[in-house]
Each structure stands twice: as structure tokens, then as C-alpha cells.
Short mmCIF file of C-alpha atoms and ligand atoms in Angstrom, two decimals:
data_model
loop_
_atom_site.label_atom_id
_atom_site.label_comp_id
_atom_site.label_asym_id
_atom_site.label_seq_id
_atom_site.Cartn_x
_atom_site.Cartn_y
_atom_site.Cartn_z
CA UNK A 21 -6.05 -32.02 -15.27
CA UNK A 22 -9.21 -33.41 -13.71
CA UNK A 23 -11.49 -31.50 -11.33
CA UNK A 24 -14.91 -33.31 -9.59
CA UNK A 25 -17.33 -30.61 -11.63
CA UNK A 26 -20.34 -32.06 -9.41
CA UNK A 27 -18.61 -31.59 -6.05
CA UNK A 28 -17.69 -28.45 -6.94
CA UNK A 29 -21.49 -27.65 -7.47
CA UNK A 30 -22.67 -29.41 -4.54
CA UNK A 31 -20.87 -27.36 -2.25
CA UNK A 32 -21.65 -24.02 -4.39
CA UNK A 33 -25.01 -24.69 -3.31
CA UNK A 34 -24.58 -25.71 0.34
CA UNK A 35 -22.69 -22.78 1.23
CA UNK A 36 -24.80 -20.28 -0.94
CA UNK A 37 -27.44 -21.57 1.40
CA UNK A 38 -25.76 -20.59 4.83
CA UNK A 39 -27.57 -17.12 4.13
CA UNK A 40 -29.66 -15.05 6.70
CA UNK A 41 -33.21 -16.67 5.93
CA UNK A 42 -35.22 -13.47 5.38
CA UNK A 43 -32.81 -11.85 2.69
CA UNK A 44 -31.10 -14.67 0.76
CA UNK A 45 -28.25 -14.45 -0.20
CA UNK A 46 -26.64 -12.50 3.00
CA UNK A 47 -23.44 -13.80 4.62
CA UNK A 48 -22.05 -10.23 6.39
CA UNK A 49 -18.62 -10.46 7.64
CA UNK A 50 -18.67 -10.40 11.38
CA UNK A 51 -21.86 -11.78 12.09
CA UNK A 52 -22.96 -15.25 13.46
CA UNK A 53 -23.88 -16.29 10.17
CA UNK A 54 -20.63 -15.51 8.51
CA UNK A 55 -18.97 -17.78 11.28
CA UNK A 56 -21.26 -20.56 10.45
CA UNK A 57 -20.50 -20.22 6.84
CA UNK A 58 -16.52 -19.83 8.00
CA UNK A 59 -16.68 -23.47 10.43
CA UNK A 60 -18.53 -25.46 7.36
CA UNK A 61 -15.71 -24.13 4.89
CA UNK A 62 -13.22 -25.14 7.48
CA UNK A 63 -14.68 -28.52 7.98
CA UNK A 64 -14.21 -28.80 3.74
CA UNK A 65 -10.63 -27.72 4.16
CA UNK A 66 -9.53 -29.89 6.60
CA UNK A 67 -11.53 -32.85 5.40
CA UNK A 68 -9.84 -32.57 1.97
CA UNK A 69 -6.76 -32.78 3.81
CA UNK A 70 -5.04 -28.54 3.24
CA UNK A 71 -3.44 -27.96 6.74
CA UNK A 72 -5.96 -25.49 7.80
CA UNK A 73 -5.60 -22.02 9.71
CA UNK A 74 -7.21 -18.56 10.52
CA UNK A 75 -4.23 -16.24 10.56
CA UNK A 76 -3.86 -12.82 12.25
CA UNK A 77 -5.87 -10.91 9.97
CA UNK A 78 -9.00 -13.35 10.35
CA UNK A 79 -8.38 -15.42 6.93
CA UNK A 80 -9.09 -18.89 6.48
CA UNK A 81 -6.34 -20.41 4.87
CA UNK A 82 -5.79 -23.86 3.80
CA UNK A 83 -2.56 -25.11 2.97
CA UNK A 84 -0.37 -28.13 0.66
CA UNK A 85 2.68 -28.38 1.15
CA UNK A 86 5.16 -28.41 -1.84
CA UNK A 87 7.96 -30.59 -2.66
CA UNK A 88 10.51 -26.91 -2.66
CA UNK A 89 10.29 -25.66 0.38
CA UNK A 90 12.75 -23.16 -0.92
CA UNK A 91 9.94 -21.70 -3.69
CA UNK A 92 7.65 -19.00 -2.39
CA UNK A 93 3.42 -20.00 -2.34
CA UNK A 94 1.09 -19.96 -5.04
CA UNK A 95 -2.01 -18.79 -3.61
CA UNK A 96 -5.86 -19.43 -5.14
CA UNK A 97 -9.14 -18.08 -3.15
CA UNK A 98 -11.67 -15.15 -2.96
CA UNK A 99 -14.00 -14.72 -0.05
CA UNK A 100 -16.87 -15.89 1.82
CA UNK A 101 -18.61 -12.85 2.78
CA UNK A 102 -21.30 -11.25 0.93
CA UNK A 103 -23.11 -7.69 0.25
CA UNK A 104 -26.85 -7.41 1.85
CA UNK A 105 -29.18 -9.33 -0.37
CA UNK A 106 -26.35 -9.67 -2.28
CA UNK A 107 -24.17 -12.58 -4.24
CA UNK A 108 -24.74 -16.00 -3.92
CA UNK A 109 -21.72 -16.74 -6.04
CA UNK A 110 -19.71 -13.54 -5.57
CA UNK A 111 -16.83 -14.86 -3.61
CA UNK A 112 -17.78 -17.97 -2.89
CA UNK A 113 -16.74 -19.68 -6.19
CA UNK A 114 -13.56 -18.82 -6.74
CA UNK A 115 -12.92 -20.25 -2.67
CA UNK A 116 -14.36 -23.22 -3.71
CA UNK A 117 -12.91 -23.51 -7.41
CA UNK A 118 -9.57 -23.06 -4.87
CA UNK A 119 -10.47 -26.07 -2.24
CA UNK A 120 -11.53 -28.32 -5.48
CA UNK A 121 -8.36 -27.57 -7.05
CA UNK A 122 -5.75 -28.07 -3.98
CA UNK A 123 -7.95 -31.26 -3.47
CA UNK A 124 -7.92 -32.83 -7.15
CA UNK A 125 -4.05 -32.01 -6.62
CA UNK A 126 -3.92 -34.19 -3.36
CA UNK A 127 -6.60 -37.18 -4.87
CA UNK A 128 -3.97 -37.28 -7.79
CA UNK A 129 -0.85 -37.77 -5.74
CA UNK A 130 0.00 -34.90 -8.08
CA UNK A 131 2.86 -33.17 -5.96
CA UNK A 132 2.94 -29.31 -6.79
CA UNK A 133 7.16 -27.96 -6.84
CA UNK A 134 5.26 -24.95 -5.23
CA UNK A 135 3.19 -25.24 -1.96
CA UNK A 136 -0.26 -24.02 -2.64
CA UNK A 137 -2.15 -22.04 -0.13
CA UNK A 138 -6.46 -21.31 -0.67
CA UNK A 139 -7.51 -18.60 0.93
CA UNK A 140 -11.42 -17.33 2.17
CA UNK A 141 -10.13 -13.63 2.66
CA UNK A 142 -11.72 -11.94 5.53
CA UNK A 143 -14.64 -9.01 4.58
CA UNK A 144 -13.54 -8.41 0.74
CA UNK A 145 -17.07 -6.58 0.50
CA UNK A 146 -17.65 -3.46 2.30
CA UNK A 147 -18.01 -4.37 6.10
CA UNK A 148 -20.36 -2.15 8.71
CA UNK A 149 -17.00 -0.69 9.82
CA UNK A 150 -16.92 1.31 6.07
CA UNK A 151 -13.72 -0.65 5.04
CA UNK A 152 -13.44 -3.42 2.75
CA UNK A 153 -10.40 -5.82 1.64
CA UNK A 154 -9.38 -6.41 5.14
CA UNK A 155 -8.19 -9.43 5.34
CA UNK A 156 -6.42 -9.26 1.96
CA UNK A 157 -5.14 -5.64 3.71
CA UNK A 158 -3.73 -7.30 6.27
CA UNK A 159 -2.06 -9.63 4.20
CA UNK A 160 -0.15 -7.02 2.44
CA UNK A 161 0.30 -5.08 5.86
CA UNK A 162 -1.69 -2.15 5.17
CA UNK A 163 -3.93 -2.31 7.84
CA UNK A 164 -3.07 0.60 10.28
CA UNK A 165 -3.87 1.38 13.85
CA UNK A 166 -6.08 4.02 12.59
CA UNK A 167 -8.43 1.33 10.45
CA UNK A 168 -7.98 -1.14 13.81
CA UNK A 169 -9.85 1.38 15.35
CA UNK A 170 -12.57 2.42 13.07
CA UNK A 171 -16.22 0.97 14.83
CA UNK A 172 -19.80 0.19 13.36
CA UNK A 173 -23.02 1.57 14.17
CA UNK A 174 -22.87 -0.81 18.01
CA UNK A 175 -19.62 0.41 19.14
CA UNK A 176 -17.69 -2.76 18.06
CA UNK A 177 -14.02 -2.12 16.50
CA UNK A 178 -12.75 -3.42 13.37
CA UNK A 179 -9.82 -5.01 15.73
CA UNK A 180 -12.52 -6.82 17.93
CA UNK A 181 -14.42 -7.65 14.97
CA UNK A 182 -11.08 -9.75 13.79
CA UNK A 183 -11.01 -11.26 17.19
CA UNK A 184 -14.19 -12.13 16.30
CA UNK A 185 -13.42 -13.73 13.34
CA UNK A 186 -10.77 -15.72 14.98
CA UNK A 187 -8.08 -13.47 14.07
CA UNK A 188 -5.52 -11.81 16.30
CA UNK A 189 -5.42 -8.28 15.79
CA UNK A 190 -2.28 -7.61 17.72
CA UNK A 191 0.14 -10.06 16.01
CA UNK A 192 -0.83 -8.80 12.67
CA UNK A 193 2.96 -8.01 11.63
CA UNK A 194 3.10 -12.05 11.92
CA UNK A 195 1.23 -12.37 9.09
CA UNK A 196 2.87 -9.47 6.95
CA UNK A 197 3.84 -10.56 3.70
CA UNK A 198 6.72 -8.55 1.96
CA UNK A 199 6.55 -7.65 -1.87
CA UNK A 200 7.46 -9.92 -3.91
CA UNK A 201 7.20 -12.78 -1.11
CA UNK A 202 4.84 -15.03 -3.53
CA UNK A 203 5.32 -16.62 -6.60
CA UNK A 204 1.67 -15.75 -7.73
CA UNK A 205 -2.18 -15.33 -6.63
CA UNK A 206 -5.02 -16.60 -9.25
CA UNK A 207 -8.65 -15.92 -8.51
CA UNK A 208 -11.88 -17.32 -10.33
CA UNK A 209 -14.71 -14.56 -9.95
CA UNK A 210 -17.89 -14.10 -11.60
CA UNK A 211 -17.56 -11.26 -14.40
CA UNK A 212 -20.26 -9.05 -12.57
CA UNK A 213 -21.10 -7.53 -16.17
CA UNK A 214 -22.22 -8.38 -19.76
CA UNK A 215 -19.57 -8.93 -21.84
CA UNK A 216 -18.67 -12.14 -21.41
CA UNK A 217 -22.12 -13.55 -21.67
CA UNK A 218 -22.96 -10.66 -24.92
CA UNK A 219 -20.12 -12.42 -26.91
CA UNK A 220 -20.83 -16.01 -26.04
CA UNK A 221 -17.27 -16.31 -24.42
CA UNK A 222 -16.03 -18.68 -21.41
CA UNK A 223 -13.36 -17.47 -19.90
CA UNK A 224 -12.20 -13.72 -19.13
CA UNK A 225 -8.85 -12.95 -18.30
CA UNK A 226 -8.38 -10.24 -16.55
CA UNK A 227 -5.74 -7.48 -17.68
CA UNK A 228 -6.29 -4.98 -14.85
CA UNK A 229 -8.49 -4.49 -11.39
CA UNK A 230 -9.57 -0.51 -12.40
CA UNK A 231 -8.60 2.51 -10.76
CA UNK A 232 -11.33 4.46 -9.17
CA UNK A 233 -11.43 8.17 -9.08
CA UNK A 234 -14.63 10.16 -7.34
CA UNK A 235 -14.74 14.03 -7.76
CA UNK A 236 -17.52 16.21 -6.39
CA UNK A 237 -18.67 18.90 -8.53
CA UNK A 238 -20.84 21.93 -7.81
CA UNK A 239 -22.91 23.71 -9.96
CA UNK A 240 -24.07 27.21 -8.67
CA UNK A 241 -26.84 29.33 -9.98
CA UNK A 242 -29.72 31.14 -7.97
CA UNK A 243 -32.31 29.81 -6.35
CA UNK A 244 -35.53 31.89 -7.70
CA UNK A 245 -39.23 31.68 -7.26
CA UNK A 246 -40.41 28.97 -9.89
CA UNK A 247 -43.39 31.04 -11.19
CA UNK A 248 -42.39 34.54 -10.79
CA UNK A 249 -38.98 34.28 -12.59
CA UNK A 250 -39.23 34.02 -15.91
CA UNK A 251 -36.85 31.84 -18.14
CA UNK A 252 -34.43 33.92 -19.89
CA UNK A 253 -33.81 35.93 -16.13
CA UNK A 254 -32.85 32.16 -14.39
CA UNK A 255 -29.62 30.71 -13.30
CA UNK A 256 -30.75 27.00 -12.70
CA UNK A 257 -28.19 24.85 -11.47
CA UNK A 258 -29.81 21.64 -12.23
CA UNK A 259 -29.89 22.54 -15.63
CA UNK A 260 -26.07 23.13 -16.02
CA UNK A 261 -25.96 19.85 -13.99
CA UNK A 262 -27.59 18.13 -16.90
CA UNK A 263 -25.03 19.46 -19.36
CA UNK A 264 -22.20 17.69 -17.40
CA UNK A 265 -24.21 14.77 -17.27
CA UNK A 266 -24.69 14.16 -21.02
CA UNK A 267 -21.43 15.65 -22.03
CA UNK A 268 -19.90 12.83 -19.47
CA UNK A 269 -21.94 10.06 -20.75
CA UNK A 270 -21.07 11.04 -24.20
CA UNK A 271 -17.24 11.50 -23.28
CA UNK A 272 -17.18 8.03 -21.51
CA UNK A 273 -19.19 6.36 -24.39
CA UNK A 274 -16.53 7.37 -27.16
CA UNK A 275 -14.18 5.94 -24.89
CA UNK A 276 -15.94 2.39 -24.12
CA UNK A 277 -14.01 0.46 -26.92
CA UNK A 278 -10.25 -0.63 -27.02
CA UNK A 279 -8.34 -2.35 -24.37
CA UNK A 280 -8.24 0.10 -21.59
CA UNK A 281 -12.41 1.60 -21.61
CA UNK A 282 -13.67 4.34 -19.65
CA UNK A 283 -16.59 4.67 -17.74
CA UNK A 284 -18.37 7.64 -16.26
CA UNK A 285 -21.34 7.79 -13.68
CA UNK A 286 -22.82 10.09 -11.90
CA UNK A 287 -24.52 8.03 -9.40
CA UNK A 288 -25.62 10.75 -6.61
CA UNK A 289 -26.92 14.62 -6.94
CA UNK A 290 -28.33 17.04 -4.20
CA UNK A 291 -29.70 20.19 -5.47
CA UNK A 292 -30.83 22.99 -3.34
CA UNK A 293 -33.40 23.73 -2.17
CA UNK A 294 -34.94 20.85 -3.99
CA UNK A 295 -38.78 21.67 -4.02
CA UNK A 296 -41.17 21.99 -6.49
CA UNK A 297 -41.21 25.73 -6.49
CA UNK A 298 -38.32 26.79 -6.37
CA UNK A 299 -35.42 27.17 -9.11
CA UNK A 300 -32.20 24.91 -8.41
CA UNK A 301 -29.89 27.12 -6.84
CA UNK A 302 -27.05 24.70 -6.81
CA UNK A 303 -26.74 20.96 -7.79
CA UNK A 304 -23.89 19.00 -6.10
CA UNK A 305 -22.98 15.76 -7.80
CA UNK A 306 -20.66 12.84 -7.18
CA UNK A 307 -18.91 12.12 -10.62
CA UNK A 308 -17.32 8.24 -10.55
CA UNK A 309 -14.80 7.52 -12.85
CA UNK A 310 -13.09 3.87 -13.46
CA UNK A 311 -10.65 2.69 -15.77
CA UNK A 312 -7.56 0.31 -16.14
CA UNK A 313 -5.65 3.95 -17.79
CA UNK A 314 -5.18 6.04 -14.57
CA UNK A 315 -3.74 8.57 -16.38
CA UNK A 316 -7.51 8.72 -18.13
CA UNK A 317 -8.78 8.23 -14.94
CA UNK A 318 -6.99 11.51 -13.53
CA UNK A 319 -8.10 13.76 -16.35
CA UNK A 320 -11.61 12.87 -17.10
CA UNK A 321 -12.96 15.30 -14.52
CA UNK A 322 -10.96 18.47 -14.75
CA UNK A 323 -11.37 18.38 -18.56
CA UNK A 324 -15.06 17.87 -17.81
CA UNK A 325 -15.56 20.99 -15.84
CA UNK A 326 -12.51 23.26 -18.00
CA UNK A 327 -14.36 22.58 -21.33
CA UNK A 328 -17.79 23.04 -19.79
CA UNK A 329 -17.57 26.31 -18.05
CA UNK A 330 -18.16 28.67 -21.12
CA UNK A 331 -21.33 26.69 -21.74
CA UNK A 332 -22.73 26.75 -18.01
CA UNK A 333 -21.52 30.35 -17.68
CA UNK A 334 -23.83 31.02 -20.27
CA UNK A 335 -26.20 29.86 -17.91
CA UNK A 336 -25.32 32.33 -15.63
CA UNK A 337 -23.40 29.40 -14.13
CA UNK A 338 -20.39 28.51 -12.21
CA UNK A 339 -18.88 25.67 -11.96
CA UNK A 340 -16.10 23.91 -10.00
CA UNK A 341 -14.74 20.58 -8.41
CA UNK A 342 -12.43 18.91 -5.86
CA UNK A 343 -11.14 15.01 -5.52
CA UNK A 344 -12.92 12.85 -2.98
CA UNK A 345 -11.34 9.58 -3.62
CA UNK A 346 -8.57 8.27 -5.76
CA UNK A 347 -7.06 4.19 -6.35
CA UNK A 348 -5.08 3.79 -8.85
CA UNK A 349 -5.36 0.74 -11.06
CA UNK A 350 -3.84 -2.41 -10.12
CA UNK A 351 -2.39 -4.79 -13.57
CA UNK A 352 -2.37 -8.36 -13.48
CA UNK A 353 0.96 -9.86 -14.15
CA UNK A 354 1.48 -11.15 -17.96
CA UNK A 355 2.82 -13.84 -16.76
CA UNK A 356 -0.04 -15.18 -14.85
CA UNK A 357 -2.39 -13.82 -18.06
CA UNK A 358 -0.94 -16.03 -20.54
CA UNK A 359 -0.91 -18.84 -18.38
CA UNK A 360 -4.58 -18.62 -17.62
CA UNK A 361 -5.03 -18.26 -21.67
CA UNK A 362 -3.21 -21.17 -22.39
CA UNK A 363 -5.29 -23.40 -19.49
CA UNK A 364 -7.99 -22.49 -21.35
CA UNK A 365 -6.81 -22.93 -24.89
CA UNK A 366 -5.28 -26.07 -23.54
CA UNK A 367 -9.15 -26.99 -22.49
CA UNK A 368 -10.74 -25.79 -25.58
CA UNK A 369 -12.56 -22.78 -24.09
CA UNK A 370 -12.63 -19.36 -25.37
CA UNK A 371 -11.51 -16.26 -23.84
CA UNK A 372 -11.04 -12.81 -24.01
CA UNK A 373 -8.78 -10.29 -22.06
CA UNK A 374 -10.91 -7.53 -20.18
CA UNK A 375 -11.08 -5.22 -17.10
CA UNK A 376 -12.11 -5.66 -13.80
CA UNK A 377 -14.48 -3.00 -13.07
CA UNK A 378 -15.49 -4.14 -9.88
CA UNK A 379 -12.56 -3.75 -6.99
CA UNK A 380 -10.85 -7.61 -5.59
CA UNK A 381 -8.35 -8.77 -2.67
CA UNK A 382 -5.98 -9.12 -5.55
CA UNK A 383 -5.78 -5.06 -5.47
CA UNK A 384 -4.17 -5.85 -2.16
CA UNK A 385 -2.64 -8.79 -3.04
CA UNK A 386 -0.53 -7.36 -5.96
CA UNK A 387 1.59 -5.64 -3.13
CA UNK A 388 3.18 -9.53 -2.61
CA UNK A 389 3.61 -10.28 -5.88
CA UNK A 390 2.06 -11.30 -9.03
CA UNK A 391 -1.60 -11.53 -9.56
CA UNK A 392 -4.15 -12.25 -12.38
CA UNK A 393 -8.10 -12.91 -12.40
CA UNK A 394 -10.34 -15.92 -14.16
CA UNK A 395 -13.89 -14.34 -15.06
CA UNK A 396 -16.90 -16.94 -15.79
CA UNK A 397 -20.16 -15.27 -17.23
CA UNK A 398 -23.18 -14.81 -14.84
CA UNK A 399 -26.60 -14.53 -16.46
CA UNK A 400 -27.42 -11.03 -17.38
CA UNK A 401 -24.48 -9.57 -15.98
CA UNK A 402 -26.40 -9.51 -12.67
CA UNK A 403 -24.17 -9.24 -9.43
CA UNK A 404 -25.11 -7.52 -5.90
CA UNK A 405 -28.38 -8.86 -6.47
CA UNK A 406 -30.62 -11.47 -5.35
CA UNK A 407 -30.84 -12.28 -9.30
CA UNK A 408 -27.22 -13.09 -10.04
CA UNK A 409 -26.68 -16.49 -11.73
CA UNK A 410 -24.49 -19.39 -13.14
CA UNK A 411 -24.63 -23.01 -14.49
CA UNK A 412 -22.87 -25.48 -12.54
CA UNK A 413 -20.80 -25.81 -16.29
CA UNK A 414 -19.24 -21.99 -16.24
CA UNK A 415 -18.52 -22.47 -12.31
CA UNK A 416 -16.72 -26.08 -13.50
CA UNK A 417 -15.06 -24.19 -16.22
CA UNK A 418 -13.44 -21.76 -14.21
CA UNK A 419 -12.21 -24.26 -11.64
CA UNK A 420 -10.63 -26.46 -14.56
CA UNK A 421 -8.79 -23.61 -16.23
CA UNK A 422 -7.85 -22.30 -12.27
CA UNK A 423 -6.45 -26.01 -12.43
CA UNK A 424 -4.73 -25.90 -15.11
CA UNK A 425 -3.17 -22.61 -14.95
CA UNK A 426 -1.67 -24.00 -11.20
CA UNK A 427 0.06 -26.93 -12.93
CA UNK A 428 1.68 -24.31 -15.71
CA UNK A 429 2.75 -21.77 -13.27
CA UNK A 430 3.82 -24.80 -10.81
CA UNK A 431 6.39 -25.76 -14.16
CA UNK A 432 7.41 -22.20 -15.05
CA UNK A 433 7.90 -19.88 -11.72
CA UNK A 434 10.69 -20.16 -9.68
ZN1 LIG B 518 -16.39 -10.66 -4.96
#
């Protein structure tokens, strides 16, 4: 199973360049530039000869037809649509990896049992209407009136921004796909992270997209003049605050092996009144949690703060929190796991099963039916960054094993 490795490259790099000039490598859904980046891709569909379409929720979709019409789609893709500053492979790839597939397919006269369907998802990254996943969203039909009618900073709503990406926001149940209504979804993604490149591996196959829990907790002491109080008399908040902090990083650390790891961040704190005189009356921090165990996921927190509070109330401390966020995990099938494995056994490369720590369509996606995820390495782990990386031999690896595990699950799923 053949791919054209240089092809692949050359349009890696044409697309990565349809970026907004002064802040490579920026593609934002719903802008001009996404729509230029969205009419050259459409051009590469149709040209490789996928029967190409935006449907109702503002995806690009390219489609081969199967010899079964009876069998339900296997669909390959990503997106197109980038964070500011942000990706120039993120996304792109595994759309790309999913054209050079479908088209090695056709060049072949290799007729798939399944048809095969690649798909550019609309706004995967968060958009300027504070939603992301939309077009994968609306693919699952979980995109409600309410999110129609959430608007950015100039007024514009989400459903006009779909109109603007050629979508058609009212005939969205059209494009509604019930559960279990494909056979399977496969994307290639860069890993976004280390671990990959740390252990000199090729492929990552991906056991589950993370759950993400976020938890506010508030420390509260007294706010006291910074010279005239001395230290045994203070309640300082921001000190308690640190306590949580290294208890969480050590808590998360111990956890960091095996085949579900934990992580812990506390990425944002406000403390009060936050000047150089004054003692921190109270420190509010965000606490984000991710892991493929939700049930870890759900008690990280609470046992945080429960085992904690003798320590801060030492302090003269209290201590409490309350849930901001919560999404569960979402597992890749086992099925579509071990086929990707065996691709890339099949192809000689090495692989390793990990997490997704970083949120995909296929979070939607897994609402239609079975999903599973082909990581490459990027240099440095760098992602979300102007920085982030990758030979033209990890982008042609991922494509090749994307290839491969197509054919197998073309010969095994009914
Ligand atoms: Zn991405």
C-alpha cells in the first residue's frame, strides 16, 4: 500500500503557507483567509477525483464511492483551521494524509468494499464565537439553537458564520448522523507532546481523547498590612495557595506512569488585593485536571482540598471549591487500535499506545461510531506555536500507516 510521500509534502507546505502574512501560521475559521485555504483544498479534492461537498454544518467533505453501497462510511480527516500564531501542521496533516490516501486508492484502481469519505471539519480549534468542534458537533447533531446563536466580539452569529463557511445552518438535521451510522473514523495528528519523540518511536496510537475537568478553588485568609503584621499573626492566602500547588504537582506526578496518567495544572490564580503591601487575603485558582480515567479525573480535586484543609487551617486558612467544567473521556475503539498497530507493524514502524491530551473532532465523532487516532512526533513536542515541526518522513509515515489501516478495516468491518 503505496502513498506519493512527496505530494503529500508538497501540499503540506502550500497550504501551511495560506497563513495571515504578519503571524504565520494563522488560518482562523471564519475569516477570508480560512476560505482561501478551504477553495485550494477543494480544488485538491475534486482534482483527485473524491465527489466533493460542504455540508450543512460547513465541512468540506470529499467522497469515493464503495463497491457496498449497503456498508456504512469509513471516514479519514482533521481540519483546516488553526489557533493564532498557531500550527502549521495541526490539522492540516491528517486532511491531507486523508486526500493522499482516498487518492492512492483511486490511482490504484484499488476499489474500497466501504465508501470512504475525507473530511476538513469546520473550526476544530476554538473559534471567536468561544466554541470549538463545530463542524464535527454538527456532525454528531449536537449543535443546539442556543450555540447557533452564540456571536463574536462584531456581532456575527455562529449560524451566519456557517453560512459563511458555505454551510447551511438551517438544514443541519440533514446532515445528522445517528450512533452507530459509520463503520469507523481514523485521524493522523501530530502528538502535540514529547513522548513520542523522547522514546524514538513512530507511530502513537491513541487509546483515549482525555476527559477534562476544571474546578475553581478559593483560598481565604486576611488581607493585612505587609509591614505592620508580623508573621506568626498572618493568614496569607497565597501561601496556602502554594500548598495546593505542590501537593497537586506532587499528586499528579506519582500518577504520570501506567496506561491511564494524570495530569494536574494550575494554569490561572487571582489573589486579592494583589499589591506589594499588602498580605494575600484570598487566592482564587483554576485547577485543570485531564486524564483518559474519569473516575480519576472526578476525584482529584475534592481529595485535593479534603486532605489539605487541616494543613491550610493551620494557616488560619479556609479552603473550598466548586466544578467549572467537566468532559468526560472519549476511548478509541479496539478495533480501530489494533488495526492501526498492525499497519504499522505491517510497515515496519514502531509504536506505542498513549493518550490524547489535547481535545479532537473524534470526541464528537465517537457519538457515530467507532473512532481511533494516528500520532506522528513533532520536534520538541512543540504545538500552538509558531515553533512546531515535522520531517516530510513522520508526515509520510502517518499517511502510509492511515493507508494501510483503511485497507484492513475495508477487509474486516461490516
Ligand atoms: Zn488539531
Amino acid at each position: 500500500m503505496s502513498i506519493d510521500a512527496d505530494r503529500l509534502w508538497r501540499r503540506t507546505e502550500a497550504l501551511s503557507k495560506i497563513t495571515d502574512p504578519d503571524r504565520p501560521w494563522t488560518r482562523r475559521s471564519f475569516t477570508p483567509r480560512f476560505l482561501e485555504g478551504r477553495k485550494w483544498l477543494a480544488a485538491e479534492f475534486h482534482a483527485a477525483g473524491l465527489e466533493t461537498t460542504i455540508d450543512a454544518g460547513g465541512n468540506l467533505v470529499g467522497r469515493l464511492a464503495g463497491a457496498d453501497p449497503s456498508l456504512k462510511p469509513i471516514m479519514i480527516g482533521s481540519h483546516s483551521d488553526t489557533v493564532p500564531s498557531g500550527g502549521r501542521y495541526d490539522g492540516i496533516l491528517g486532511v491531507l494524509a486523508g486526500l493522499e490516501v482516498a487518492q492512492s486508492f483511486i490511482e490504484r484502481g484499488d476499489r474500497l468494499r466501504h465508501s470512504l469519505e475525507v473530511y476538513d471539519f469546520l473550526a476544530e480549534e476554538p473559534s471567536e464565537f468561544g466554541l470549538s468542534c463545530i463542524g464535527s458537533r454538527a456532525l454528531a447533531g449536537v449543535l443546539s439553537n442556543e450555540m447557533l446563536e452564540m456571536k463574536r466580539p462584531d456581532g456575527m452569529t455562529l449560524r451566519e458564520g456557517i453560512q459563511f463557511a458555505g454551510g447551511r445552518p438551517d438544514s443541519l438535521a440533514s446532515m445528522r448522523r445517528a450512533a452507530d451510522s459509520i463503520a469507523a473514523y481514523v485521524e493522523v495528528h501530530i502528538e502535540q507532546g514529547r513522548v513520542l519523540e523522547n522514546e524514538g518511536i513512530a507511530i502513537g496510537v491513541v487509546t483515549d481523547i482525555v476527559g477534562i475537568r476544571r474546578e475553581r478553588i478559593t483560598v481565604s485568609g486576611r488581607a493585612d498590612h505587609a509591614g505592620a503584621t508580623p508573621m506568626p499573626l498572618r493568614a496569607d492566602a497565597l501561601v496556602g495557595a502554594a500548598k495546593l500547588i505542590e501537593a497537586a504537582h506532587e499528586r499528579a506526578s506519582a500518577r504520570s506512569n501506567g496506561p491511564q496518567p494524570l495530569v494536574a495544572t494550575f494554569g490561572r490564580i487571582e489573589i486579592s488585593p494583589n499589591a506589594a503591601n499588602a498580605v494575600p487575603g484570598e487566592a482564587v485558582l483554576t485547577l485543570e485536571v485531564r486524564s483518559g480515567n474519569e473516575a480519576a479525573v472526578k476525584a482529584f480535586g475534592d481529595a485535593l482540598v479534603r486532605e489539605l484543609t487541616p494543613a491550610l487551617a493551620e494557616l488560619r486558612l479556609g479552603v473550598r471549591s466548586e466544578p467549572i467544567s467537566h468532559v468526560p473521556p472519549t476511548a478509541c475503539a479496539p478495533a480501530v487500535c489494533s488495526a492501526i498497530a498492525t499497519a504499522a507493524a505491517s510497515l515496519g514502524l514502531s509504536t506505542r499506545e498513549l493518550p490524547s491530551g489535547a481535545g479532537h473532532d473524534g470526541v464528537f465523532v465517537a457519538r457515530t461510531g467507532p473512532i481511533g487516532m494516528i500520532f506522528i512526533p513533532c520536534l520538541d513536542g512543540r504545538s500552538h506555536a509558531p515553533e512546531e515541526s515535522i520531517e516530510p518522513h513522520q508526515a509520510a509515515d502517518g499517511a502510509r500507516v492511515l493507508a494501510e489501516t483503511v485497507r484492513l478495516l475495508d477487509a474486516t468491518l461490516g
